[in-house]
Amino acid sequence: MKRIIVAVTAAFLTALLIGAPSAAVQAQTGSTTYTAQLSQLNGTGSSGTATVAVNGNSLTVTINSTGLVPSLPHAQHIHIGGTNSCPTAAADTNNDGRLSTTEGAPSYGPIEVSLTTSGDVSKTSGLAVDRMPSADANGAVTYQRTFDLPAGITPQMVAQGVIVQHGIDPNKSGTYDGATKSDLDPSLPAEATDPANCGKLMASAGAGSTPAASNTPAASNTPAGSATTPTTGVVSAPNTGDGATAGQSNNLLAIELAVIIGLVVVGGGVATYGFIRRR
Ligand SMILES: [Cu+2]
């Protein structure tokens, strides 16, 4: 009788644990985080990191970048289309020594989401520089905003997106000037709209990816150390559904899956042991 109880208990435990991973994944599917490492275009030396957390129709975009023109606004967008990639210098098809936004379009496609600080985020706000973030006196831009996707843009499209920040100052005048006019708006100098950096959004791997953890100094990003509660990993899954800390959720998910796999192995061992003893 005792052996039967052991075997039944082990079988139940195993079944429970096998069922657990799907429950844990479901608790996480509300939010997906994408990360882009921003690299310079037009020799600006600019770099940075952008994260996009997608939660249903809502996006939370966080950008921290440096090397931009100090104290000037920088138009920034999610471009979608082309080959969904960042251009190289070879994209300067008219060989004038600078890469215009249009010349980069075969790589990153058109503007689809305008990363404004307030109001409309559709492509029609692409050059709304009065609602774009300004770099600080050191040329750093810090941006975070949560907003709903503009009409016609799906989360699947965002997953293919490329982040681009615009505004360069090759003549070091400290302002957007020069005789060359913008390919996007002839009333603006080209410097105001030429791309300064670019980064392709990539799905943040569930395995506690370092990009997601390192790029949000402004957010209250609790380090992964706090997530080391292995024995209760499955039980704690529901409280990680908070979209604002999607990177953290990914870390928790990875830990939970590791714990679940471990428990399944142990459960299987116990079941096997009970089965052998029964014979
Ligand atoms: Cu753009």
mmCIF file of C-alpha atoms and ligand atoms in Angstrom:
data_model
loop_
_atom_site.group_PDB
_atom_site.id
_atom_site.type_symbol
_atom_site.label_atom_id
_atom_site.label_comp_id
_atom_site.label_asym_id
_atom_site.label_seq_id
_atom_site.Cartn_x
_atom_site.Cartn_y
_atom_site.Cartn_z
ATOM 1 C CA MET A 1 0.000 0.000 0.000
ATOM 2 C CA LYS A 2 2.792 2.387 0.956
ATOM 3 C CA ARG A 3 4.513 1.699 -2.377
ATOM 4 C CA ILE A 4 1.355 2.453 -4.287
ATOM 5 C CA ILE A 5 0.998 5.776 -2.470
ATOM 6 C CA VAL A 6 4.601 6.649 -3.292
ATOM 7 C CA ALA A 7 4.097 5.763 -6.947
ATOM 8 C CA VAL A 8 0.819 7.661 -7.260
ATOM 9 C CA THR A 9 2.241 10.705 -5.496
ATOM 10 C CA ALA A 10 5.303 10.669 -7.732
ATOM 11 C CA ALA A 11 3.192 10.348 -10.860
ATOM 12 C CA PHE A 12 0.966 13.230 -9.751
ATOM 13 C CA LEU A 13 3.974 15.396 -8.939
ATOM 14 C CA THR A 14 5.523 14.657 -12.317
ATOM 15 C CA ALA A 15 2.326 15.473 -14.182
ATOM 16 C CA LEU A 16 2.013 18.716 -12.227
ATOM 17 C CA LEU A 17 5.557 19.738 -13.057
ATOM 18 C CA ILE A 18 5.217 18.872 -16.723
ATOM 19 C CA GLY A 19 2.148 21.068 -16.867
ATOM 20 C CA ALA A 20 3.838 23.944 -15.056
ATOM 21 C CA PRO A 21 6.092 25.269 -17.854
ATOM 22 C CA SER A 22 3.199 26.210 -20.101
ATOM 23 C CA ALA A 23 1.539 28.044 -17.230
ATOM 24 C CA ALA A 24 4.743 29.975 -16.552
ATOM 25 C CA VAL A 25 5.149 30.903 -20.212
ATOM 26 C CA GLN A 26 1.535 32.026 -20.424
ATOM 27 C CA ALA A 27 2.031 34.322 -17.481
ATOM 28 C CA GLN A 28 4.844 36.013 -19.409
ATOM 29 C CA THR A 29 3.434 36.283 -22.906
ATOM 30 C CA GLY A 30 1.750 39.603 -22.182
ATOM 31 C CA SER A 31 5.010 41.467 -22.713
ATOM 32 C CA THR A 32 7.898 41.059 -25.126
ATOM 33 C CA THR A 33 11.028 43.174 -25.004
ATOM 34 C CA TYR A 34 13.221 44.094 -27.949
ATOM 35 C CA THR A 35 16.622 45.720 -27.701
ATOM 36 C CA ALA A 36 18.634 47.720 -30.235
ATOM 37 C CA GLN A 37 22.278 48.625 -29.890
ATOM 38 C CA LEU A 38 22.581 52.028 -31.517
ATOM 39 C CA SER A 39 25.668 52.592 -33.651
ATOM 40 C CA GLN A 40 26.845 55.765 -35.359
ATOM 41 C CA LEU A 41 25.983 56.843 -38.849
ATOM 42 C CA ASN A 42 27.561 59.794 -40.677
ATOM 43 C CA GLY A 43 30.664 59.560 -38.480
ATOM 44 C CA THR A 44 28.924 61.082 -35.476
ATOM 45 C CA GLY A 45 30.475 58.731 -32.932
ATOM 46 C CA SER A 46 27.021 58.429 -31.384
ATOM 47 C CA SER A 47 25.986 55.208 -29.661
ATOM 48 C CA GLY A 48 23.413 53.972 -27.202
ATOM 49 C CA THR A 49 20.766 51.435 -26.379
ATOM 50 C CA ALA A 50 17.058 51.350 -27.088
ATOM 51 C CA THR A 51 14.538 48.931 -25.622
ATOM 52 C CA VAL A 52 10.978 48.474 -26.754
ATOM 53 C CA ALA A 53 8.615 46.556 -24.475
ATOM 54 C CA VAL A 54 5.499 45.468 -26.327
ATOM 55 C CA ASN A 55 2.465 44.676 -24.179
ATOM 56 C CA GLY A 56 -0.569 44.132 -26.336
ATOM 57 C CA ASN A 57 -1.086 47.373 -28.241
ATOM 58 C CA SER A 58 1.095 49.331 -25.822
ATOM 59 C CA LEU A 59 4.764 50.170 -26.304
ATOM 60 C CA THR A 60 7.230 51.358 -23.701
ATOM 61 C CA VAL A 61 10.265 52.772 -25.464
ATOM 62 C CA THR A 62 13.442 53.587 -23.530
ATOM 63 C CA ILE A 63 16.449 55.174 -25.208
ATOM 64 C CA ASN A 64 19.760 56.163 -23.674
ATOM 65 C CA SER A 65 22.255 57.506 -26.168
ATOM 66 C CA THR A 66 25.316 59.743 -26.277
ATOM 67 C CA GLY A 67 27.415 61.528 -28.874
ATOM 68 C CA LEU A 68 24.530 63.586 -30.250
ATOM 69 C CA VAL A 69 24.595 67.319 -30.963
ATOM 70 C CA PRO A 70 24.331 69.004 -27.543
ATOM 71 C CA SER A 71 21.275 71.040 -26.630
ATOM 72 C CA LEU A 72 19.483 70.420 -29.928
ATOM 73 C CA PRO A 73 16.364 68.331 -30.641
ATOM 74 C CA HIS A 74 16.820 64.929 -32.235
ATOM 75 C CA ALA A 75 14.021 63.414 -34.289
ATOM 76 C CA GLN A 76 13.777 59.694 -33.542
ATOM 77 C CA HIS A 77 11.660 56.935 -34.997
ATOM 78 C CA ILE A 78 10.967 53.269 -35.415
ATOM 79 C CA HIS A 79 11.559 52.656 -39.106
ATOM 80 C CA ILE A 80 9.991 49.512 -40.554
ATOM 81 C CA GLY A 81 10.603 48.109 -44.013
ATOM 82 C CA GLY A 82 13.421 47.850 -46.495
ATOM 83 C CA THR A 83 15.706 45.055 -45.380
ATOM 84 C CA ASN A 84 15.009 45.957 -41.724
ATOM 85 C CA SER A 85 18.665 46.714 -41.140
ATOM 86 C CA CYS A 86 21.030 49.646 -40.681
ATOM 87 C CA PRO A 87 22.757 51.113 -43.742
ATOM 88 C CA THR A 88 26.482 51.152 -44.335
ATOM 89 C CA ALA A 89 28.482 53.996 -45.866
ATOM 90 C CA ALA A 90 27.847 52.334 -49.230
ATOM 91 C CA ALA A 91 24.262 53.602 -49.005
ATOM 92 C CA ASP A 92 25.557 57.108 -49.842
ATOM 93 C CA THR A 93 24.483 56.554 -53.414
ATOM 94 C CA ASN A 94 25.077 60.119 -54.600
ATOM 95 C CA ASN A 95 28.571 60.034 -53.090
ATOM 96 C CA ASP A 96 28.307 63.418 -51.420
ATOM 97 C CA GLY A 97 29.985 62.130 -48.290
ATOM 98 C CA ARG A 98 26.872 62.125 -46.155
ATOM 99 C CA LEU A 99 24.098 59.608 -45.702
ATOM 100 C CA SER A 100 20.655 61.163 -45.945
ATOM 101 C CA THR A 101 17.560 59.656 -44.355
ATOM 102 C CA THR A 102 16.279 58.758 -47.817
ATOM 103 C CA GLU A 103 19.528 57.039 -48.789
ATOM 104 C CA GLY A 104 19.200 54.854 -45.697
ATOM 105 C CA ALA A 105 15.595 53.895 -46.471
ATOM 106 C CA PRO A 106 16.377 50.809 -48.590
ATOM 107 C CA SER A 107 17.941 49.395 -45.409
ATOM 108 C CA TYR A 108 15.636 50.585 -42.615
ATOM 109 C CA GLY A 109 12.474 51.500 -44.497
ATOM 110 C CA PRO A 110 10.220 54.502 -43.898
ATOM 111 C CA ILE A 111 9.288 56.169 -40.608
ATOM 112 C CA GLU A 112 6.367 54.256 -39.059
ATOM 113 C CA VAL A 113 6.435 55.296 -35.385
ATOM 114 C CA SER A 114 7.569 58.763 -34.274
ATOM 115 C CA LEU A 115 9.158 58.625 -30.826
ATOM 116 C CA THR A 116 7.824 61.964 -29.629
ATOM 117 C CA THR A 117 7.754 63.186 -26.043
ATOM 118 C CA SER A 118 4.024 63.933 -26.145
ATOM 119 C CA GLY A 119 1.013 63.724 -28.422
ATOM 120 C CA ASP A 120 0.839 61.904 -31.729
ATOM 121 C CA VAL A 121 3.300 59.074 -32.463
ATOM 122 C CA SER A 122 2.317 58.317 -36.043
ATOM 123 C CA LYS A 123 4.604 58.875 -39.012
ATOM 124 C CA THR A 124 2.995 62.262 -39.600
ATOM 125 C CA SER A 125 4.876 63.496 -36.508
ATOM 126 C CA GLY A 126 8.196 62.378 -37.986
ATOM 127 C CA LEU A 127 9.654 65.872 -38.041
ATOM 128 C CA ALA A 128 7.748 67.356 -35.102
ATOM 129 C CA VAL A 129 11.031 68.557 -33.617
ATOM 130 C CA ASP A 130 9.244 70.585 -30.947
ATOM 131 C CA ARG A 131 8.012 67.251 -29.539
ATOM 132 C CA MET A 132 11.269 65.369 -29.961
ATOM 133 C CA PRO A 133 13.783 64.980 -27.115
ATOM 134 C CA SER A 134 16.719 67.363 -26.931
ATOM 135 C CA ALA A 135 20.221 66.252 -26.099
ATOM 136 C CA ASP A 136 21.673 67.629 -22.890
ATOM 137 C CA ALA A 137 24.766 69.847 -22.795
ATOM 138 C CA ASN A 138 26.927 66.733 -23.166
ATOM 139 C CA GLY A 139 25.054 65.368 -26.160
ATOM 140 C CA ALA A 140 23.164 62.675 -24.260
ATOM 141 C CA VAL A 141 19.521 61.819 -24.872
ATOM 142 C CA THR A 142 17.439 60.053 -22.238
ATOM 143 C CA TYR A 143 13.968 59.095 -23.362
ATOM 144 C CA GLN A 144 11.179 56.946 -22.022
ATOM 145 C CA ARG A 145 7.545 56.932 -23.004
ATOM 146 C CA THR A 146 4.642 54.479 -22.944
ATOM 147 C CA PHE A 147 2.062 54.886 -25.700
ATOM 148 C CA ASP A 148 -0.345 52.947 -27.878
ATOM 149 C CA LEU A 149 0.715 51.817 -31.325
ATOM 150 C CA PRO A 150 -0.395 54.145 -34.131
ATOM 151 C CA ALA A 151 -3.119 52.862 -36.449
ATOM 152 C CA GLY A 152 -1.966 50.264 -38.937
ATOM 153 C CA ILE A 153 1.161 49.263 -36.990
ATOM 154 C CA THR A 154 1.139 45.830 -35.360
ATOM 155 C CA PRO A 155 3.418 44.358 -32.680
ATOM 156 C CA GLN A 156 4.695 41.963 -35.359
ATOM 157 C CA MET A 157 5.806 44.936 -37.451
ATOM 158 C CA VAL A 158 7.533 46.541 -34.472
ATOM 159 C CA ALA A 159 9.502 43.329 -33.988
ATOM 160 C CA GLN A 160 11.090 44.012 -37.384
ATOM 161 C CA GLY A 161 11.794 47.662 -36.587
ATOM 162 C CA VAL A 162 14.971 49.727 -36.663
ATOM 163 C CA ILE A 163 15.512 52.627 -34.262
ATOM 164 C CA VAL A 164 17.056 55.754 -35.815
ATOM 165 C CA GLN A 165 17.974 59.047 -34.152
ATOM 166 C CA HIS A 166 18.544 62.025 -36.424
ATOM 167 C CA GLY A 167 20.454 65.306 -36.265
ATOM 168 C CA ILE A 168 24.165 65.753 -36.950
ATOM 169 C CA ASP A 169 26.681 68.594 -36.880
ATOM 170 C CA PRO A 170 29.612 67.694 -39.121
ATOM 171 C CA ASN A 171 30.779 71.316 -39.400
ATOM 172 C CA LYS A 172 30.788 71.632 -35.607
ATOM 173 C CA SER A 173 28.859 74.874 -35.679
ATOM 174 C CA GLY A 174 26.775 73.887 -32.698
ATOM 175 C CA THR A 175 23.578 74.270 -34.676
ATOM 176 C CA TYR A 176 21.778 72.686 -37.600
ATOM 177 C CA ASP A 177 22.928 74.741 -40.589
ATOM 178 C CA GLY A 178 24.685 74.498 -43.944
ATOM 179 C CA ALA A 179 23.587 75.009 -47.523
ATOM 180 C CA THR A 180 22.384 71.452 -48.108
ATOM 181 C CA LYS A 181 18.649 71.128 -47.585
ATOM 182 C CA SER A 182 16.925 68.176 -45.938
ATOM 183 C CA ASP A 183 15.671 65.424 -48.193
ATOM 184 C CA LEU A 184 12.648 65.127 -45.882
ATOM 185 C CA ASP A 185 11.756 68.812 -45.567
ATOM 186 C CA PRO A 186 13.491 71.412 -47.782
ATOM 187 C CA SER A 187 12.755 74.097 -45.210
ATOM 188 C CA LEU A 188 15.211 72.397 -42.849
ATOM 189 C CA PRO A 189 18.962 72.017 -43.224
ATOM 190 C CA ALA A 190 20.065 68.473 -43.989
ATOM 191 C CA GLU A 191 21.946 68.373 -40.695
ATOM 192 C CA ALA A 192 18.630 68.459 -38.812
ATOM 193 C CA THR A 193 17.380 65.234 -40.359
ATOM 194 C CA ASP A 194 20.427 63.220 -41.413
ATOM 195 C CA PRO A 195 20.661 60.037 -39.318
ATOM 196 C CA ALA A 196 23.063 60.122 -36.362
ATOM 197 C CA ASN A 197 22.746 56.529 -35.199
ATOM 198 C CA CYS A 198 20.836 53.350 -35.943
ATOM 199 C CA GLY A 199 20.050 50.002 -34.328
ATOM 200 C CA LYS A 200 18.003 46.968 -35.329
ATOM 201 C CA LEU A 201 15.521 45.751 -32.710
ATOM 202 C CA MET A 202 16.268 42.197 -31.612
ATOM 203 C CA ALA A 203 14.190 39.977 -29.356
ATOM 204 C CA SER A 204 15.785 39.932 -25.938
ATOM 205 C CA ALA A 205 16.695 36.312 -25.290
ATOM 206 C CA GLY A 206 14.975 34.792 -22.300
ATOM 207 C CA ALA A 207 18.264 33.665 -20.827
ATOM 208 C CA GLY A 208 18.771 36.735 -18.682
ATOM 209 C CA SER A 209 20.148 38.723 -21.594
ATOM 210 C CA THR A 210 22.668 41.338 -20.533
ATOM 211 C CA PRO A 211 21.405 44.064 -22.911
ATOM 212 C CA ALA A 212 18.017 44.266 -21.277
ATOM 213 C CA ALA A 213 19.553 44.392 -17.820
ATOM 214 C CA SER A 214 22.199 47.021 -18.520
ATOM 215 C CA ASN A 215 20.371 49.584 -20.567
ATOM 216 C CA THR A 216 17.806 51.052 -18.224
ATOM 217 C CA PRO A 217 19.664 53.002 -15.563
ATOM 218 C CA ALA A 218 16.777 55.468 -15.304
ATOM 219 C CA ALA A 219 14.165 52.817 -14.618
ATOM 220 C CA SER A 220 13.975 51.170 -11.230
ATOM 221 C CA ASN A 221 15.605 48.109 -12.665
ATOM 222 C CA THR A 222 16.001 45.632 -9.854
ATOM 223 C CA PRO A 223 19.107 43.582 -10.577
ATOM 224 C CA ALA A 224 18.686 39.910 -11.344
ATOM 225 C CA GLY A 225 20.007 39.104 -7.853
ATOM 226 C CA SER A 226 16.588 39.656 -6.367
ATOM 227 C CA ALA A 227 15.111 36.978 -8.598
ATOM 228 C CA THR A 228 16.995 34.117 -6.985
ATOM 229 C CA THR A 229 14.125 32.410 -5.249
ATOM 230 C CA PRO A 230 14.460 29.065 -7.020
ATOM 231 C CA THR A 231 12.145 26.867 -4.962
ATOM 232 C CA THR A 232 9.162 29.178 -5.419
ATOM 233 C CA GLY A 233 9.873 30.119 -9.014
ATOM 234 C CA VAL A 234 6.700 28.564 -10.380
ATOM 235 C CA VAL A 235 4.442 29.960 -7.690
ATOM 236 C CA SER A 236 5.779 33.515 -8.103
ATOM 237 C CA ALA A 237 5.157 33.629 -11.851
ATOM 238 C CA PRO A 238 1.927 35.677 -11.725
ATOM 239 C CA ASN A 239 3.495 38.741 -10.094
ATOM 240 C CA THR A 240 5.853 39.294 -13.031
ATOM 241 C CA GLY A 241 3.211 40.351 -15.485
ATOM 242 C CA ASP A 242 4.143 44.013 -15.050
ATOM 243 C CA GLY A 243 4.963 45.308 -18.505
ATOM 244 C CA ALA A 244 7.175 48.135 -17.286
ATOM 245 C CA THR A 245 9.803 45.676 -16.067
ATOM 246 C CA ALA A 246 9.799 43.373 -19.032
ATOM 247 C CA GLY A 247 13.552 42.817 -18.960
ATOM 248 C CA GLN A 248 13.264 41.654 -15.406
ATOM 249 C CA SER A 249 10.373 39.390 -16.409
ATOM 250 C CA ASN A 250 12.584 37.759 -18.995
ATOM 251 C CA ASN A 251 15.191 37.045 -16.353
ATOM 252 C CA LEU A 252 12.558 35.566 -14.066
ATOM 253 C CA LEU A 253 11.174 33.459 -16.879
ATOM 254 C CA ALA A 254 14.599 32.001 -17.590
ATOM 255 C CA ILE A 255 15.102 31.167 -13.918
ATOM 256 C CA GLU A 256 11.646 29.671 -13.662
ATOM 257 C CA LEU A 257 12.191 27.477 -16.679
ATOM 258 C CA ALA A 258 15.526 26.296 -15.308
ATOM 259 C CA VAL A 259 13.908 25.463 -11.961
ATOM 260 C CA ILE A 260 10.998 23.687 -13.649
ATOM 261 C CA ILE A 261 13.308 21.578 -15.799
ATOM 262 C CA GLY A 262 15.279 20.665 -12.692
ATOM 263 C CA LEU A 263 12.139 19.725 -10.795
ATOM 264 C CA VAL A 264 10.844 17.641 -13.689
ATOM 265 C CA VAL A 265 14.109 15.700 -13.748
ATOM 266 C CA VAL A 266 13.896 15.122 -9.986
ATOM 267 C CA GLY A 267 10.192 14.236 -10.226
ATOM 268 C CA GLY A 268 10.931 11.749 -12.981
ATOM 269 C CA GLY A 269 13.638 10.202 -10.851
ATOM 270 C CA VAL A 270 11.286 9.850 -7.887
ATOM 271 C CA ALA A 271 8.614 8.299 -10.081
ATOM 272 C CA THR A 272 11.092 5.840 -11.537
ATOM 273 C CA TYR A 273 12.316 4.986 -8.059
ATOM 274 C CA GLY A 274 8.756 4.359 -6.882
ATOM 275 C CA PHE A 275 8.075 2.206 -9.921
ATOM 276 C CA ILE A 276 11.199 0.109 -9.392
ATOM 277 C CA ARG A 277 10.418 -0.376 -5.718
ATOM 278 C CA ARG A 278 6.924 -1.502 -6.581
ATOM 279 C CA ARG A 279 8.356 -4.305 -8.661
HETATM 280 CU CU CU B 1 13.992 58.245 -38.451
#
